[in-house]
Each structure stands twice: as structure tokens, then as C-alpha cells.
PDB file of C-alpha atoms in Angstrom:
ATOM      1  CA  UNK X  27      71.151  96.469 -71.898  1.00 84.00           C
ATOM      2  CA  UNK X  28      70.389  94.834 -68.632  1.00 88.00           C
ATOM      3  CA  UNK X  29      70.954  98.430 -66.415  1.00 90.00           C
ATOM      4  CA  UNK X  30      68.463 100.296 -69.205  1.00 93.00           C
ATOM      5  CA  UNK X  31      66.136  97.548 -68.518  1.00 92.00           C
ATOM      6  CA  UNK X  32      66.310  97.600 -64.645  1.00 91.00           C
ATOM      7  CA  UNK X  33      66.388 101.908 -64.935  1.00 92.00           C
ATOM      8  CA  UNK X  34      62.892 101.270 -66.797  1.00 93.00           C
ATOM      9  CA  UNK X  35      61.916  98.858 -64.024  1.00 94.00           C
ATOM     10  CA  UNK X  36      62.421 101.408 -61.858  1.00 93.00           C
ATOM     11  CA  UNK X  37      60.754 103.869 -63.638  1.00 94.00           C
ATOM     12  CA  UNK X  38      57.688 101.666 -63.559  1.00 94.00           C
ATOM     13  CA  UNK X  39      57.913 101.108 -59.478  1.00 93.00           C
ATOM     14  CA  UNK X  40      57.900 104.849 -58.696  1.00 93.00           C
ATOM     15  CA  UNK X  41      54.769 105.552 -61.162  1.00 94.00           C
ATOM     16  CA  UNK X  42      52.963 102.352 -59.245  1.00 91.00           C
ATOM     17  CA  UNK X  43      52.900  99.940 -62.663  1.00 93.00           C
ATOM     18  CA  UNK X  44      54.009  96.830 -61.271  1.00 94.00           C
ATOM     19  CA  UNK X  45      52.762  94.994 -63.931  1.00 94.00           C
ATOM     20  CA  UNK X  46      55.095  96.819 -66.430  1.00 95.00           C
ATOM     21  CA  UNK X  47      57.942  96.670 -63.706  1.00 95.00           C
ATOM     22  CA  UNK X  48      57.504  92.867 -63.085  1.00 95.00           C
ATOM     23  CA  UNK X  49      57.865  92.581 -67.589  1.00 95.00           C
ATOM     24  CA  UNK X  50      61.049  94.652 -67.245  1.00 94.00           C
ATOM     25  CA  UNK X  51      62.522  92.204 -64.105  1.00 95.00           C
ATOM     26  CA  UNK X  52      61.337  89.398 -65.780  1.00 95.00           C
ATOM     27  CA  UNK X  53      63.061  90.162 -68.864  1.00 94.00           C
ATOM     28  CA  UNK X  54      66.702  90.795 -66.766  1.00 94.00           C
ATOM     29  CA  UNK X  55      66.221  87.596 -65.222  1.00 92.00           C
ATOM     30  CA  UNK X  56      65.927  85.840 -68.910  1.00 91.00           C
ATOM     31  CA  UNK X  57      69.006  87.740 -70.111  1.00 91.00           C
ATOM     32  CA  UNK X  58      70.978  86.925 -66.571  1.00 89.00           C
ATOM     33  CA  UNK X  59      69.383  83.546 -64.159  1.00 86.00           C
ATOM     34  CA  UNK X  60      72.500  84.135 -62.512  1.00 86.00           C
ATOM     35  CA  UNK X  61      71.329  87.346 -61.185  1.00 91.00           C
ATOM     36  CA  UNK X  62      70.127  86.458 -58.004  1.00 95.00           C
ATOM     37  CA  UNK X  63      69.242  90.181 -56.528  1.00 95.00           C
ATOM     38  CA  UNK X  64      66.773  90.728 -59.381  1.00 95.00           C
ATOM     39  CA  UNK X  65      65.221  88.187 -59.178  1.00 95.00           C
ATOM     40  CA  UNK X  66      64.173  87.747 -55.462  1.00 97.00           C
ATOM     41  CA  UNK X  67      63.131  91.433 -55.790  1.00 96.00           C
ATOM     42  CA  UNK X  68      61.076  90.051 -58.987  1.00 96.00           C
ATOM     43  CA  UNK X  69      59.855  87.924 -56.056  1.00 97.00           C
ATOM     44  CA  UNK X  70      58.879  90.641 -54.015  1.00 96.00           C
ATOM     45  CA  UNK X  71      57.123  92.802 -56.672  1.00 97.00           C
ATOM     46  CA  UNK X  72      54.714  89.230 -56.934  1.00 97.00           C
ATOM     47  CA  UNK X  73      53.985  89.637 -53.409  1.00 97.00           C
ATOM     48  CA  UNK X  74      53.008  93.577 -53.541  1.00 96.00           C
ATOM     49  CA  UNK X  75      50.777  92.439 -56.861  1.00 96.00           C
ATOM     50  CA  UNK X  76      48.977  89.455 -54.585  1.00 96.00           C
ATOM     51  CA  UNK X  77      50.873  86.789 -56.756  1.00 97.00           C
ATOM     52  CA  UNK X  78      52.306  84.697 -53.763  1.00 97.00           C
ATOM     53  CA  UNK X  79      53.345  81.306 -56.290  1.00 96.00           C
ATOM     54  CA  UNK X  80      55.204  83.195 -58.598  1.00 97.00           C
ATOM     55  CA  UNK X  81      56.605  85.005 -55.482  1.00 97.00           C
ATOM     56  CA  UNK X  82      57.676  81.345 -54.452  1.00 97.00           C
ATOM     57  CA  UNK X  83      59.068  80.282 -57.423  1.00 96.00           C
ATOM     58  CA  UNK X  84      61.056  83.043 -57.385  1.00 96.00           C
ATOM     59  CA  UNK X  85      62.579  83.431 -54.419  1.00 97.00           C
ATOM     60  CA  UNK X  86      63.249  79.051 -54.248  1.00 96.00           C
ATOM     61  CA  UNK X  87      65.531  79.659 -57.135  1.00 95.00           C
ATOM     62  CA  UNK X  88      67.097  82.631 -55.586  1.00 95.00           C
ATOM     63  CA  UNK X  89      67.699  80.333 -52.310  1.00 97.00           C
ATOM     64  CA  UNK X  90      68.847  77.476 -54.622  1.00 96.00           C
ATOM     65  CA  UNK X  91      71.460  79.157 -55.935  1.00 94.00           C
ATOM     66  CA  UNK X  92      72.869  81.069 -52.599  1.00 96.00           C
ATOM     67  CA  UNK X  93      72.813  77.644 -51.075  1.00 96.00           C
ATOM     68  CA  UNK X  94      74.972  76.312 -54.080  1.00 94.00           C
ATOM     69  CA  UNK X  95      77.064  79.155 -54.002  1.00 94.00           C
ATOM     70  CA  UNK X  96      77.200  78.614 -50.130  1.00 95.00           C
ATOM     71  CA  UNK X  97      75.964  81.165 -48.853  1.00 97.00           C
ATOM     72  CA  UNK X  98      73.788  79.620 -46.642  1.00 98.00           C
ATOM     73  CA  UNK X  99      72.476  82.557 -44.079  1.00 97.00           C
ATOM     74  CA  UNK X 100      71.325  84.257 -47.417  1.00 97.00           C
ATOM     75  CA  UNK X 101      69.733  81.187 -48.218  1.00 98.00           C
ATOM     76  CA  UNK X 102      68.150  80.752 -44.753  1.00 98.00           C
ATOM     77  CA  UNK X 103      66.841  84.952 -44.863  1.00 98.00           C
ATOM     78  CA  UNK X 104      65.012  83.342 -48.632  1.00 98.00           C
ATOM     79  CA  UNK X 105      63.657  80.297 -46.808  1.00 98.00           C
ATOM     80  CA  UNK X 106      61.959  82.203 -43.956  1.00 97.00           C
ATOM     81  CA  UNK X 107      60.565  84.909 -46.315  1.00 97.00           C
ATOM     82  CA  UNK X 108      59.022  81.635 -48.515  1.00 98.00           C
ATOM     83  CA  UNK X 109      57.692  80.606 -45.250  1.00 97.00           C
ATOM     84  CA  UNK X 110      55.847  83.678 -44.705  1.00 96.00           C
ATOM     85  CA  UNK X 111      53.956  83.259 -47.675  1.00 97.00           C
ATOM     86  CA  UNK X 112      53.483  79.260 -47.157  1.00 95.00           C
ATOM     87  CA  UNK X 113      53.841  78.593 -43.745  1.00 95.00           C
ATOM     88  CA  UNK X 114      52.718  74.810 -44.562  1.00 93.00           C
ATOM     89  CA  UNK X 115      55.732  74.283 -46.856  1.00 95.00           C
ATOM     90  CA  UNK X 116      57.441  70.662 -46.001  1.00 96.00           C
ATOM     91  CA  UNK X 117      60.047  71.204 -48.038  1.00 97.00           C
ATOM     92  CA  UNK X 118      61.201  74.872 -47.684  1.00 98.00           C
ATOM     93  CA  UNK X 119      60.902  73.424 -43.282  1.00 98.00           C
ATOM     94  CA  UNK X 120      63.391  70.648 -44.115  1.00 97.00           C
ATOM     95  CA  UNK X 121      65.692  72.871 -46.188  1.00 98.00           C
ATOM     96  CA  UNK X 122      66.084  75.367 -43.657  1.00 98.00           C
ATOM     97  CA  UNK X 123      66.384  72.482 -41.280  1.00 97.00           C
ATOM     98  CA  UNK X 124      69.804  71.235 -43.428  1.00 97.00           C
ATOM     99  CA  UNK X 125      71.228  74.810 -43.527  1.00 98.00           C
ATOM    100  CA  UNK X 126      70.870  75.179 -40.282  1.00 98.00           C
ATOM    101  CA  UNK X 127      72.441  71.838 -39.710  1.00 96.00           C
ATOM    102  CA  UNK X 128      75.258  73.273 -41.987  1.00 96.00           C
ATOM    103  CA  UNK X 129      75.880  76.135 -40.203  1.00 96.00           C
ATOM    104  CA  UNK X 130      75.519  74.829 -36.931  1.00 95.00           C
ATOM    105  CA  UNK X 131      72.420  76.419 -35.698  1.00 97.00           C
ATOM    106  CA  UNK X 132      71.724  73.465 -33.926  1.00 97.00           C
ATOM    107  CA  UNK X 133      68.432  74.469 -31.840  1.00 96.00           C
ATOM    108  CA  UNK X 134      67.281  76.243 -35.087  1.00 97.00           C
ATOM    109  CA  UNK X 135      67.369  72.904 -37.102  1.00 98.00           C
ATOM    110  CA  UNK X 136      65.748  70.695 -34.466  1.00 97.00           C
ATOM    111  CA  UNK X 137      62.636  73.063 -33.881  1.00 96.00           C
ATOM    112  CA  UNK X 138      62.089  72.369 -38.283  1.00 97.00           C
ATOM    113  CA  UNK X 139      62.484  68.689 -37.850  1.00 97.00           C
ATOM    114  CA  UNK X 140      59.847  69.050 -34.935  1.00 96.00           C
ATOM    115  CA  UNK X 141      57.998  70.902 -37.032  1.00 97.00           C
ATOM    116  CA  UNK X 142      57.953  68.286 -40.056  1.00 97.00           C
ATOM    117  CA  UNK X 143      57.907  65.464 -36.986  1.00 96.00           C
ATOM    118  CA  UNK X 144      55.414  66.699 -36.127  1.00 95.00           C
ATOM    119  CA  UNK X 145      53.238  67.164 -39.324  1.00 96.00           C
ATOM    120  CA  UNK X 146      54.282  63.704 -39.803  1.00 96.00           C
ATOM    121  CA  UNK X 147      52.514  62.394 -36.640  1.00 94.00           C
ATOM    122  CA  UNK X 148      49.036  64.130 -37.793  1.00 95.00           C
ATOM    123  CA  UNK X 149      49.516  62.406 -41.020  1.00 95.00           C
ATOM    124  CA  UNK X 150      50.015  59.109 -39.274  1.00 93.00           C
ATOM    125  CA  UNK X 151      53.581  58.498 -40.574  1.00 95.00           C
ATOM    126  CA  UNK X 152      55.045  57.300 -38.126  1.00 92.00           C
ATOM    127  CA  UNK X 153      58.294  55.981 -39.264  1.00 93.00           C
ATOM    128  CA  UNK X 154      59.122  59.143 -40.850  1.00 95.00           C
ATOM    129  CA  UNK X 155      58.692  61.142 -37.853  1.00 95.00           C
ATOM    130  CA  UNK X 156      60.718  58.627 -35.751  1.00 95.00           C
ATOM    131  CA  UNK X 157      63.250  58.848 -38.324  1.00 95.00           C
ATOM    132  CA  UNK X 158      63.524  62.468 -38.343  1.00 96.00           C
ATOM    133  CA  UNK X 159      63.651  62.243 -34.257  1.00 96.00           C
ATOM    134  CA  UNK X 160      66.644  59.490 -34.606  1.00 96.00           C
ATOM    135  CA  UNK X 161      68.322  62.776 -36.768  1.00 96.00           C
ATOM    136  CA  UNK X 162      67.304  65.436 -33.967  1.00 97.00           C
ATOM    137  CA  UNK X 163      68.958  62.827 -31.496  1.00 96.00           C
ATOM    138  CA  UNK X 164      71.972  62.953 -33.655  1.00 95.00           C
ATOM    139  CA  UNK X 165      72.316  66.524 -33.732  1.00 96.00           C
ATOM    140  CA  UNK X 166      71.938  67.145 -29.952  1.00 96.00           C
ATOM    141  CA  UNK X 167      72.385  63.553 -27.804  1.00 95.00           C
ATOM    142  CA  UNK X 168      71.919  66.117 -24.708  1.00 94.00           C
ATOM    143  CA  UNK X 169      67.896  67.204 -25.879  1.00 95.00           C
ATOM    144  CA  UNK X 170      65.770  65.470 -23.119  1.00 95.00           C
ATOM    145  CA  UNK X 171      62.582  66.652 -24.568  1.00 94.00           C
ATOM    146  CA  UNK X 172      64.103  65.190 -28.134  1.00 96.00           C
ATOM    147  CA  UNK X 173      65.159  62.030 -26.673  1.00 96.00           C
ATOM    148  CA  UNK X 174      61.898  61.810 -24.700  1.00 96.00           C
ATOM    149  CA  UNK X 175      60.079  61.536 -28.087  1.00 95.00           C
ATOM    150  CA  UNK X 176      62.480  59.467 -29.427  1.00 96.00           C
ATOM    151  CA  UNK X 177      61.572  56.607 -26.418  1.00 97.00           C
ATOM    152  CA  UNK X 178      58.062  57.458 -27.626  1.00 95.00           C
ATOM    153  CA  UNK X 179      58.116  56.495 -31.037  1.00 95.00           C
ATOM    154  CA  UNK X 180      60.241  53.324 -30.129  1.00 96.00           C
ATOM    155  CA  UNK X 181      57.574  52.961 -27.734  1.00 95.00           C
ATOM    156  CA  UNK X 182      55.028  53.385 -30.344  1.00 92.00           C
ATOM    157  CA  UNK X 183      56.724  51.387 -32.974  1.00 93.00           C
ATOM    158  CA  UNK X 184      57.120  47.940 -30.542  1.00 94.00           C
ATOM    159  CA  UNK X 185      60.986  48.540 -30.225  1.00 96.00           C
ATOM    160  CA  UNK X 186      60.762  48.206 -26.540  1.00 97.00           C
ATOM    161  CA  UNK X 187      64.165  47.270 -25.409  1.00 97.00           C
ATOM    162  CA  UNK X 188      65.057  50.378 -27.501  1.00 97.00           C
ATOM    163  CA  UNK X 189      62.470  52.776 -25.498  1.00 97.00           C
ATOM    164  CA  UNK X 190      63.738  51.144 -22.148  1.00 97.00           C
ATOM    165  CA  UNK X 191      66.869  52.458 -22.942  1.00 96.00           C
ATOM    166  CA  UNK X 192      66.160  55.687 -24.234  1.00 96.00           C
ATOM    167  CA  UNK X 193      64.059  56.285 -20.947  1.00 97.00           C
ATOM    168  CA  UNK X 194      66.716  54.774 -18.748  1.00 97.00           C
ATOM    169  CA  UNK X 195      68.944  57.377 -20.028  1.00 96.00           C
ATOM    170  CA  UNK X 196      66.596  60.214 -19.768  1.00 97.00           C
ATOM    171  CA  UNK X 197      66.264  58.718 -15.952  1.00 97.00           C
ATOM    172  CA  UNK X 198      69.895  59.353 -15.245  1.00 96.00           C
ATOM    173  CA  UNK X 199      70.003  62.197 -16.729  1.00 95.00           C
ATOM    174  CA  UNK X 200      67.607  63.880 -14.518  1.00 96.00           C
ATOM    175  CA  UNK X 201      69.002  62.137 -11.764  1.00 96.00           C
ATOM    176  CA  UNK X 202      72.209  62.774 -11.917  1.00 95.00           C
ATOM    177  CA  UNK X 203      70.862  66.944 -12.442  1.00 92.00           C
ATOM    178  CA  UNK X 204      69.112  66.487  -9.190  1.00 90.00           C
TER     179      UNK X 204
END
């Protein structure tokens, strides 16, 4: 039932009804959630039809469940096309951030904590951008422009002994690199 369904879909895309065509996915997905092809390209018929949420909610549980499954680089490819849609998105920013983290993609995760650290800092929360700087720290002690922000926020949060340290470390760091 589910290939005479998706032959219909199909059928539907090459005449241009992607109304009837988005019906016909939607149905597989009901019959199989499992089936994680169908429904990120459910997803994409939502974007080609200007319907970016939908888009979103499809491809999040598409990237839920390869992330589950562990595969995480299919997970990341869902992430960044949910990105391209909503660009804004804190969340889909700190997941990509973890599967990065998971697959070791170290400069990859700290440039989406920035980016949340960042957003953070507009939003005047302070102490969860310096916590998500203590994380970048974590994942590479060697980042001077990462520990340099880190001083800063211990700076701006009154832990000076702290950012005295921090910046005495960044010191001999570029000392010792001439």
C-alpha cells in the first residue's frame, strides 16, 4: 500500500499538484513515522509550496530520529537545512552544537555556542552566555579568542580573581608564542 501511495505521490510531483502530492506523503508518513526519507522530502514539498513551519516540523522529527538512531552527520545535513529556513532558531543552534560535540567537530560546535553566546549577550543573559563560554572552554582549553571571552564574562560577572587568571593565562600563552 505504502509504494502505490508514494507512485501516486509521484504522479502528483511531475503534473505540478503539490497539494495532492503533500496528501499522498502525508498519508505514508501516518501509515510508517518510522520512515524517515518520506518524510523530510514531505518537508521539502512544504518548502516548494511556501509552507516553511510545516517544513520545520518535518524535517525536526526527521533529525530526531537520525540522531536517536545515531546517525548524527544525517542529523547535522537536517539541522542546517532547518536553519535555512529559521536562521534565528536557538534550539536547532544548540542541537547542532551537541552533534557536533558528538562527533568531534570541535570548531563546528564552538562557532553555535558563540552563536547562542552571543544571542544571549543581546538578550542581557549573562550567566547563560558565560555558561555556555565555560562549555566552549571545555571543548578547546587552547581557544584564545574563547578563553578571552571567558575572562570577560568573569570580568563582567565580579569574579575577578577568576578573570585575573583567565587573562594571566592568555598572557603566557602569547608569550610563550612570541
Amino acid at each position: 500500500k505504502k509504494e502505490k501511495i508514494l507512485n501516486q505521490a509521484q504522479k502528483f510531483i511531475q503534473k505540478g499538484s503539490l497539494d495532492k502530492a503533500i496528501l499522498e506523503y502525508k498519508a505514508v508518513c501516518e501509515l510508517d513515522p518510522t520512515d524517515i526519507p518520506t518524510r523530510l522530502r514531505l518537508g521539502d514539498l512544504y518548502v516548494k509550496v511556501g509552507n516553511k513551519d510545516d517544513a520545520i516540523v518535518e524535517y525536526t522529527e526527521g533529525a530526531k530520529v537520525y540522531t536517536q538512531k545515531g546517525f548524527y552527520l544525517k542529523a547535522i545535513a537536517v539541522y542546517k537545512q532547518i536553519l535555512k529556513l529559521d536562521e534565528s532558531s536557538i534550539d536547532v543552534h544548540n542541537k547542532l552544537a551537541d552533534l557536533y560535540t558528538k562527533q568531534r567537530l570541535i570548531v563546528d560546535a564552538i562557532s553555535e555556542y558563540s552563536y547562542i553566546a552571543n544571542v544571549f549577550e543581546k538578550k542581557g543573559k549573562a550567566a547563560e552566555a558565560f555558561e555556555l563560554f565555560k562549555k566552549m572552554s571545555g571543548l578547546d582549553p587552547e581557544n584564545l579568542g574563547v578563553k578571552l571571552k571567558l575572562a570577560d564574562m568573569y570580568l563582567k560577572l565580579g569574579y575577578e580573581k577568576d578573570a585575573l587568571d583567565e587573562y594571566g593565562w592568555i598572557l603566557d600563552k602569547l608569550v610563550s608564542q612570541g
